[in-house]
Amino acid sequence: MQNKWAIISFTKSHKRLFLRWWIKQIWIIPGIVILLFSCEKERFLTGDSVSLTFSCDTVIFDTVFTTIGSTTKYFQVINPYSKALMISEIYLAGGENSNFRLNIDGLKALQLENIELPAGDSLYVFVEVTVDPQNQNSPMVVKDSVVFITNGNFQDIDLVAWGQDVHLINGEIVQTQTWINDKPYLVYNSMLIDSMQKLTLDPGVRVHFHRNSTMYIMGSLEIHGTIEEPVVFQGNRLESEYAEIPGQWGGLYFLNGSVGNIIEYLEIRNGTSGLHLGNLYSEKEPPDLIISNSIITQMNFAGISAINAKIDASNCVIADCGFYGIVLTTGGEYEFNHCTVSNNWKYFNRVTPTVLITNYYNLNDTEIFTGKLEKASFGNCIVYGDMETEIGFDKVGEGSLNYYFDHCLIKVDTSEVDVSDPMRYNNVFINNAPGFIAIDSMNFQLDSCAFVLDKGSQEIGMRFPNDILGNSRINDPGPDIGAYERSDDQ
């Protein structure tokens, strides 16, 4: 019995010791909690002088068309300290009524709270905007801001967008009408000028095309720009970083049956094919076009491409296109006078000449279409670029290939092209640098020592007495070759 009670007594003794130990721990635990809490507080930098730094103070959207969302812009929020920061709140000042939208470090939100920003780290805020139509012609400004609160310190980044109302052409079949110069036209999901209908554009009209959109012409198109107010066709991305990017939209596509087309003073930029005429599998009359005093630049494929069409072009500049400046296939009738065709494409290695003339069209190596090239004449033209040969000829079968260069400056490999053939060439100049003022900035006007000065045909110059800028060609010993005449005022 004694041993039994001794065991029990020993157990109770240990219980009392454990109880005393546990009571002590109760007093220690709050201290540990307080200590941990203090450490947690010390993890973040405190004080109302703490401030974030930003990669910019204002996010600006330059010309956002109404109803069409903008590109995405962003700014960086930086913790410049060696300790973490707790950003109490990030929010869009305009809230749900704002035209702007935010994505804060991957989260779409108008407001976020308690954002931890580790020492020396940063986060990104992405911004988009959609401007509501205001039924006005002049640009409008839309503003808001993104607010940051850190340790009670308020900071903000301004958001500014210039909005522009537009005439929206959304996949429409257009009947006879005139587009006036009040506010821009935005083509979305392409458009078609219907058969037997005519679209006329007044001076100064600006037409913007959304990605992959094209103007198809079954009827006829008349563009009446002027020196002072040219008509402009380009994409709808107007940010400076898109100014020289090709392939942003389709182009103008004249289908068979489209006749009576006239273009004066048009600038076409940054598409896939600036002007394309003709289509396969059609018994309709080939399309025709008279174009003058126009500029086509930075097309992903070609400036002008044609399938058995009729083109009369004068005082035109066609420059920096991915494959061809001009490609004429499957026959047709073409005349180019006082045109400057230059190609210094910089986006990939170009292996095709800037001018290609053929009597056939190869459809994906599955079918070849041929036609009779009645005429392809070039008078007082420049054909130049950064390749050894910038003019190519090709034909299949016995089809004709009637081309002629008169008083032109051309760049060719004379071992491959017989420029002494009088049936093809008359008074041509081979491989001399034309003398452009600045190719890199696409200024194809002529410097004071340009090789092509006064070397054009007088007869052709008399037919086109003024250049693309209105300068006279008949006031000096001879017309300059190309679209530009060097004037004493330059």
XYZ file of C-alpha atoms in Angstrom:
490
model
C 0.000 0.000 0.000
C 2.784 2.319 0.844
C 4.335 1.857 -2.596
C 0.972 2.497 -4.219
C 0.439 5.770 -2.396
C 4.032 6.747 -3.059
C 3.419 6.490 -6.807
C 0.220 8.509 -6.505
C 1.942 11.104 -4.368
C 4.750 11.359 -6.927
C 2.273 11.920 -9.756
C 0.410 14.660 -7.900
C 3.701 16.331 -7.102
C 4.535 16.493 -10.784
C 1.100 17.891 -11.557
C 1.676 20.724 -9.113
C 5.047 21.466 -10.704
C 3.467 21.476 -14.174
C 0.706 23.793 -12.980
C 3.224 26.284 -11.612
C 5.128 26.133 -14.937
C 1.970 26.704 -16.962
C 0.990 29.754 -14.892
C 4.373 31.270 -15.654
C 3.864 30.657 -19.362
C 0.540 32.525 -19.302
C 2.441 35.635 -18.309
C 5.170 35.026 -20.867
C 2.869 34.460 -23.894
C 1.483 38.037 -24.013
C 5.039 39.264 -24.024
C 5.845 37.042 -26.959
C 2.746 38.273 -28.805
C 3.690 41.878 -28.115
C 7.225 41.209 -29.290
C 6.017 39.557 -32.500
C 3.597 42.404 -33.147
C 6.371 44.917 -32.654
C 8.553 43.043 -35.128
C 5.670 43.009 -37.618
C 5.275 46.749 -37.262
C 8.957 47.301 -37.713
C 8.901 45.326 -40.991
C 7.311 48.355 -42.696
C 8.763 51.821 -42.877
C 6.742 54.308 -40.850
C 6.448 58.080 -40.804
C 4.382 60.535 -42.821
C 7.438 61.713 -44.780
C 7.588 58.392 -46.602
C 6.705 58.673 -50.293
C 6.674 56.471 -53.357
C 8.509 57.307 -56.550
C 7.030 56.884 -60.029
C 8.316 56.366 -63.556
C 6.270 59.370 -64.718
C 3.939 61.990 -63.312
C 1.355 61.902 -66.127
C 0.061 59.198 -68.467
C -1.030 60.795 -71.748
C -3.147 59.219 -74.493
C -2.845 61.209 -77.711
C -5.993 61.048 -79.859
C -8.289 58.254 -78.750
C -11.234 57.742 -81.083
C -14.620 57.648 -79.395
C -16.194 54.221 -78.723
C -12.904 52.489 -79.605
C -10.667 51.572 -76.692
C -7.135 52.891 -76.482
C -3.838 51.111 -76.444
C -2.587 50.058 -72.999
C -0.101 52.327 -71.249
C 1.602 51.786 -67.931
C 3.664 53.403 -65.237
C 5.882 52.000 -62.517
C 5.445 52.495 -58.753
C 8.774 52.198 -56.929
C 9.747 51.714 -53.284
C 13.091 53.564 -53.046
C 13.771 52.507 -49.441
C 15.694 49.655 -47.825
C 12.576 48.626 -45.878
C 9.208 47.440 -47.097
C 6.303 49.851 -47.511
C 2.637 49.240 -46.858
C 0.556 51.172 -49.379
C -2.722 51.728 -47.580
C -4.741 52.303 -50.730
C -4.506 52.674 -54.501
C -7.629 53.910 -56.255
C -8.929 55.592 -59.393
C -10.199 59.016 -58.367
C -13.124 58.955 -60.801
C -14.278 55.556 -59.581
C -16.880 53.663 -61.561
C -17.794 56.757 -63.596
C -14.286 57.142 -64.986
C -13.451 56.645 -68.660
C -10.217 54.995 -67.552
C -9.584 51.398 -66.482
C -6.790 50.065 -64.277
C -4.858 46.865 -63.895
C -2.748 47.067 -60.746
C 0.076 44.548 -60.850
C -2.094 42.000 -62.645
C -5.388 42.736 -60.873
C -8.195 44.561 -62.662
C -9.544 46.907 -60.031
C -10.644 50.460 -59.364
C -9.331 50.218 -55.804
C -6.936 48.048 -53.793
C -5.973 48.238 -50.114
C -2.956 47.186 -48.044
C -0.503 46.475 -50.821
C 2.919 45.382 -49.582
C 5.830 46.718 -51.603
C 9.151 45.112 -50.576
C 12.323 47.118 -50.174
C 13.654 48.395 -53.504
C 10.862 46.663 -55.386
C 8.213 48.043 -57.740
C 4.783 47.316 -59.167
C 3.136 48.227 -62.467
C -0.141 50.016 -63.055
C -1.633 49.508 -66.532
C -4.117 52.041 -67.879
C -6.663 52.012 -70.711
C -9.329 54.519 -71.693
C -12.508 54.631 -73.763
C -13.861 58.052 -74.675
C -17.617 58.510 -75.005
C -18.968 60.301 -78.111
C -19.609 64.001 -77.523
C -21.049 64.900 -80.943
C -18.404 67.530 -81.602
C -15.776 67.975 -84.285
C -12.913 69.335 -82.196
C -10.796 67.099 -79.964
C -11.810 66.893 -76.296
C -9.763 66.224 -73.191
C -10.637 63.532 -70.630
C -8.869 63.531 -67.260
C -8.604 61.460 -64.098
C -5.900 60.373 -61.662
C -4.614 57.356 -59.760
C -4.262 58.100 -56.026
C -1.784 56.413 -53.658
C -1.943 56.630 -49.843
C 1.163 55.571 -47.908
C 1.435 56.276 -44.165
C -1.207 58.959 -44.580
C 0.741 60.604 -47.409
C -1.333 61.234 -50.584
C 0.286 61.088 -54.038
C -1.269 60.873 -57.484
C -0.512 60.251 -61.152
C -2.537 62.271 -63.671
C -4.321 60.508 -66.538
C -5.011 62.606 -69.645
C -6.607 61.486 -72.916
C -7.377 63.533 -75.990
C -10.593 62.170 -77.430
C -11.857 62.616 -80.960
C -15.362 61.994 -82.243
C -15.453 60.080 -85.532
C -17.751 59.010 -88.315
C -17.776 55.262 -87.652
C -17.985 53.037 -90.747
C -18.454 49.553 -89.331
C -18.510 46.882 -92.030
C -20.847 48.988 -94.163
C -21.793 48.773 -97.834
C -21.545 52.396 -98.922
C -23.863 54.002 -101.450
C -23.182 57.234 -103.363
C -22.109 59.928 -100.893
C -19.492 62.548 -100.082
C -17.239 62.514 -97.052
C -16.538 66.007 -95.747
C -13.692 67.385 -93.673
C -15.359 67.875 -90.300
C -14.119 64.989 -88.162
C -12.174 61.812 -88.986
C -13.710 58.684 -90.458
C -12.940 55.387 -88.741
C -13.312 52.193 -90.781
C -13.935 49.183 -88.579
C -14.362 45.661 -90.009
C -13.713 46.964 -93.548
C -16.143 48.603 -95.971
C -17.358 48.244 -99.551
C -18.271 50.903 -102.111
C -21.132 49.185 -103.872
C -21.317 48.526 -107.589
C -22.532 51.544 -109.609
C -22.063 53.802 -106.558
C -19.486 56.552 -106.021
C -17.716 57.731 -102.890
C -16.202 61.230 -103.062
C -13.748 62.595 -100.506
C -13.319 66.335 -100.012
C -9.951 68.010 -99.355
C -8.488 67.386 -95.914
C -10.523 64.280 -95.087
C -8.738 61.863 -92.739
C -9.658 58.179 -92.833
C -8.375 55.782 -90.174
C -8.575 52.018 -90.488
C -8.748 49.577 -87.606
C -6.496 46.538 -87.719
C -6.982 44.360 -90.846
C -9.668 46.689 -92.233
C -9.743 47.372 -95.976
C -11.652 49.657 -98.341
C -13.068 47.535 -101.176
C -14.236 49.364 -104.294
C -16.749 47.801 -106.674
C -18.136 51.169 -107.759
C -15.865 54.186 -108.034
C -13.764 56.327 -105.728
C -12.880 59.981 -106.196
C -10.399 61.613 -103.823
C -9.897 65.348 -104.258
C -7.117 66.396 -101.928
C -5.045 69.529 -102.466
C -1.481 70.631 -101.746
C -2.689 72.478 -98.659
C -5.213 69.833 -97.594
C -4.234 66.331 -98.701
C -6.489 63.410 -97.902
C -4.841 60.961 -95.485
C -5.437 57.216 -95.117
C -3.702 55.462 -92.224
C -4.248 53.136 -89.261
C -6.038 54.135 -86.084
C -2.995 53.872 -83.820
C -1.743 57.432 -83.631
C 0.830 57.042 -80.866
C 4.300 58.147 -81.957
C 5.693 54.620 -81.610
C 3.322 53.465 -84.397
C 4.226 56.234 -86.851
C 6.505 54.031 -88.975
C 5.066 50.564 -88.321
C 3.761 48.877 -91.522
C 0.874 46.440 -91.845
C -1.511 48.177 -89.433
C -4.463 47.896 -91.858
C -5.251 46.479 -95.276
C -5.337 49.043 -98.076
C -7.517 50.112 -101.004
C -8.699 47.176 -103.118
C -10.241 48.002 -106.510
C -12.220 45.013 -107.755
C -12.925 44.179 -111.385
C -15.775 46.333 -112.648
C -14.562 49.372 -110.699
C -13.965 52.149 -113.243
C -13.670 55.923 -113.251
C -11.453 56.084 -110.159
C -9.572 59.358 -109.616
C -7.141 60.159 -106.796
C -5.447 63.527 -106.237
C -3.219 64.408 -103.294
C -3.645 61.309 -101.174
C -1.217 60.143 -98.491
C -1.410 56.439 -97.645
C 0.619 55.135 -94.712
C 1.393 51.955 -92.823
C -0.893 49.427 -94.504
C -0.367 46.067 -96.218
C -0.904 47.058 -99.869
C -1.524 50.729 -100.489
C -3.411 50.349 -103.760
C -4.353 47.001 -105.247
C -6.235 46.728 -108.527
C -7.795 43.632 -110.054
C -8.842 40.173 -108.974
C -8.824 36.652 -110.339
C -11.810 34.567 -111.496
C -13.712 37.569 -112.851
C -15.081 38.325 -116.311
C -15.796 41.954 -115.440
C -13.896 44.867 -116.914
C -10.479 45.407 -115.297
C -10.360 48.274 -112.811
C -8.792 51.580 -113.781
C -7.234 54.415 -111.811
C -5.818 57.865 -112.469
C -3.659 58.934 -109.525
C -1.552 62.067 -109.162
C 0.419 63.983 -106.534
C 0.145 61.202 -103.987
C 2.460 59.533 -101.471
C 2.415 55.855 -100.492
C 4.829 54.802 -97.757
C 5.658 51.900 -95.465
C 3.398 49.187 -96.797
C 4.066 45.672 -95.596
C 3.698 44.124 -99.074
C 3.452 46.666 -101.897
C 2.792 50.307 -102.589
C 0.886 49.556 -105.805
C -0.009 46.043 -106.957
C -2.086 45.178 -109.994
C -3.583 42.207 -111.799
C -4.412 43.064 -115.430
C -5.481 46.611 -114.554
C -5.141 50.127 -115.976
C -3.163 52.748 -114.049
C -2.087 56.266 -114.977
C 0.171 57.677 -112.237
C 2.031 60.993 -112.139
C 3.899 62.986 -109.494
C 3.720 60.111 -107.021
C 6.139 58.947 -104.338
C 6.158 55.249 -103.436
C 8.669 54.423 -100.746
C 9.833 51.836 -98.231
C 7.537 48.876 -98.866
C 8.311 45.355 -97.687
C 8.342 43.491 -100.995
C 7.555 45.848 -103.872
C 7.052 49.509 -104.530
C 5.200 48.576 -107.720
C 4.285 45.065 -108.873
C 2.440 44.664 -112.191
C 1.190 41.179 -113.076
C -0.973 39.276 -115.553
C -1.075 41.962 -118.199
C -2.710 45.372 -118.260
C -1.854 48.937 -119.240
C 0.293 51.137 -117.015
C 1.866 54.558 -117.333
C 4.042 56.209 -114.689
C 5.416 59.723 -115.174
C 7.536 61.800 -112.809
C 7.276 59.184 -110.065
C 9.841 58.502 -107.358
C 10.031 54.843 -106.340
C 12.554 54.241 -103.574
C 12.996 51.290 -101.258
C 15.189 51.152 -98.172
C 13.087 48.706 -96.177
C 14.450 48.110 -92.670
C 12.225 45.478 -91.049
C 13.564 42.340 -92.737
C 15.964 41.425 -95.529
C 14.213 42.254 -98.768
C 15.031 39.939 -101.701
C 12.561 41.331 -104.248
C 13.103 44.338 -106.548
C 11.174 47.495 -105.846
C 9.577 47.291 -109.327
C 8.491 43.912 -110.720
C 6.819 43.477 -114.112
C 5.413 40.074 -115.130
C 2.820 38.599 -117.466
C 1.539 36.054 -114.958
C 0.255 35.522 -111.436
C 1.188 32.427 -109.450
C -1.647 31.506 -107.092
C 0.048 29.670 -104.223
C 1.834 27.354 -106.673
C -1.521 25.756 -107.514
C -2.543 27.740 -110.591
C -0.844 30.229 -112.905
C -2.813 33.021 -114.594
C -1.299 34.801 -117.600
C -2.181 37.934 -119.511
C -0.896 40.290 -122.166
C 1.034 43.266 -120.834
C -0.003 45.902 -123.361
C 2.121 48.674 -121.867
C 4.204 49.523 -118.828
C 5.881 52.845 -119.502
C 7.984 54.897 -117.111
C 8.882 58.482 -118.029
C 11.131 60.810 -115.995
C 10.968 58.355 -113.078
C 13.412 57.326 -110.364
C 13.600 53.637 -109.412
C 16.156 53.237 -106.650
C 16.854 51.348 -103.431
C 19.412 49.508 -101.362
C 19.525 46.325 -103.474
C 21.882 45.750 -106.394
C 18.957 45.472 -108.810
C 15.678 47.268 -108.205
C 13.823 46.339 -111.400
C 12.788 42.776 -112.212
C 11.104 41.184 -115.228
C 9.603 37.732 -115.531
C 7.282 35.973 -117.924
C 5.950 32.542 -118.725
C 5.089 31.154 -122.141
C 4.928 33.385 -125.196
C 2.996 36.189 -123.548
C 4.064 39.738 -124.310
C 5.947 41.949 -121.890
C 5.908 45.476 -123.302
C 7.752 47.907 -121.050
C 9.647 51.124 -121.724
C 11.832 53.451 -119.635
C 12.333 56.983 -120.966
C 14.690 59.483 -119.272
C 14.657 57.505 -116.027
C 17.233 56.878 -113.343
C 17.179 53.172 -112.556
C 19.244 50.812 -110.439
C 19.944 47.522 -112.227
C 22.626 44.906 -112.674
C 23.709 45.564 -116.262
C 24.982 41.990 -116.578
C 21.364 40.869 -116.302
C 19.496 43.786 -117.883
C 20.352 45.021 -121.381
C 19.789 48.758 -121.020
C 21.130 49.333 -124.548
C 17.941 47.922 -126.095
C 16.308 50.976 -127.755
C 12.941 49.248 -127.757
C 13.027 49.183 -123.952
C 15.215 52.073 -122.843
C 15.763 55.640 -123.973
C 18.283 57.937 -122.344
C 18.293 56.140 -118.996
C 20.794 56.720 -116.205
C 22.145 53.670 -114.448
C 22.987 53.252 -110.766
C 23.713 56.896 -109.951
C 22.568 58.058 -106.515
C 19.575 60.346 -107.181
C 20.513 62.980 -104.603
C 17.625 62.838 -102.135
C 17.869 65.229 -99.197
C 17.346 62.572 -96.509
C 16.357 58.974 -97.266
C 16.299 57.980 -93.589
C 13.569 60.505 -92.825
C 11.857 59.810 -96.164
C 12.549 63.254 -97.564
C 12.803 62.535 -101.283
C 13.169 66.133 -102.349
C 16.400 66.863 -104.195
C 19.501 68.489 -102.794
C 21.335 71.247 -104.650
C 23.821 68.828 -106.251
C 21.399 66.011 -107.056
C 22.352 63.912 -110.070
C 18.828 63.972 -111.536
C 18.595 67.778 -111.822
C 17.480 68.913 -115.312
C 17.927 65.417 -116.792
C 14.286 64.674 -117.570
C 12.546 64.698 -120.926
C 11.294 68.164 -121.901
C 8.331 66.622 -123.674
C 7.216 64.709 -120.592
C 7.924 67.731 -118.387
C 5.599 69.873 -120.490
C 2.801 67.355 -119.954
C 3.291 67.650 -116.192
C 4.492 71.251 -115.753
C 4.265 71.297 -111.937
C 5.719 68.879 -109.413
C 4.017 67.313 -106.391
C 4.562 70.529 -104.402
C 3.391 72.835 -107.180
C 6.897 73.890 -108.267
C 7.264 74.652 -111.980
C 9.267 72.262 -114.161
C 9.483 74.590 -117.138
C 11.344 77.543 -115.628
C 14.852 76.083 -115.924
C 16.921 74.194 -118.535
C 15.047 70.953 -118.018
C 12.723 69.041 -115.711
C 14.246 67.100 -112.843
C 13.659 63.363 -112.835
C 11.196 62.137 -110.214
C 8.221 63.599 -108.379
C 10.086 66.630 -106.995
C 11.520 69.609 -108.865
C 14.357 71.402 -107.130
C 13.364 75.040 -106.604
C 15.420 78.115 -105.792
C 13.493 78.485 -102.523
C 14.878 75.250 -101.076
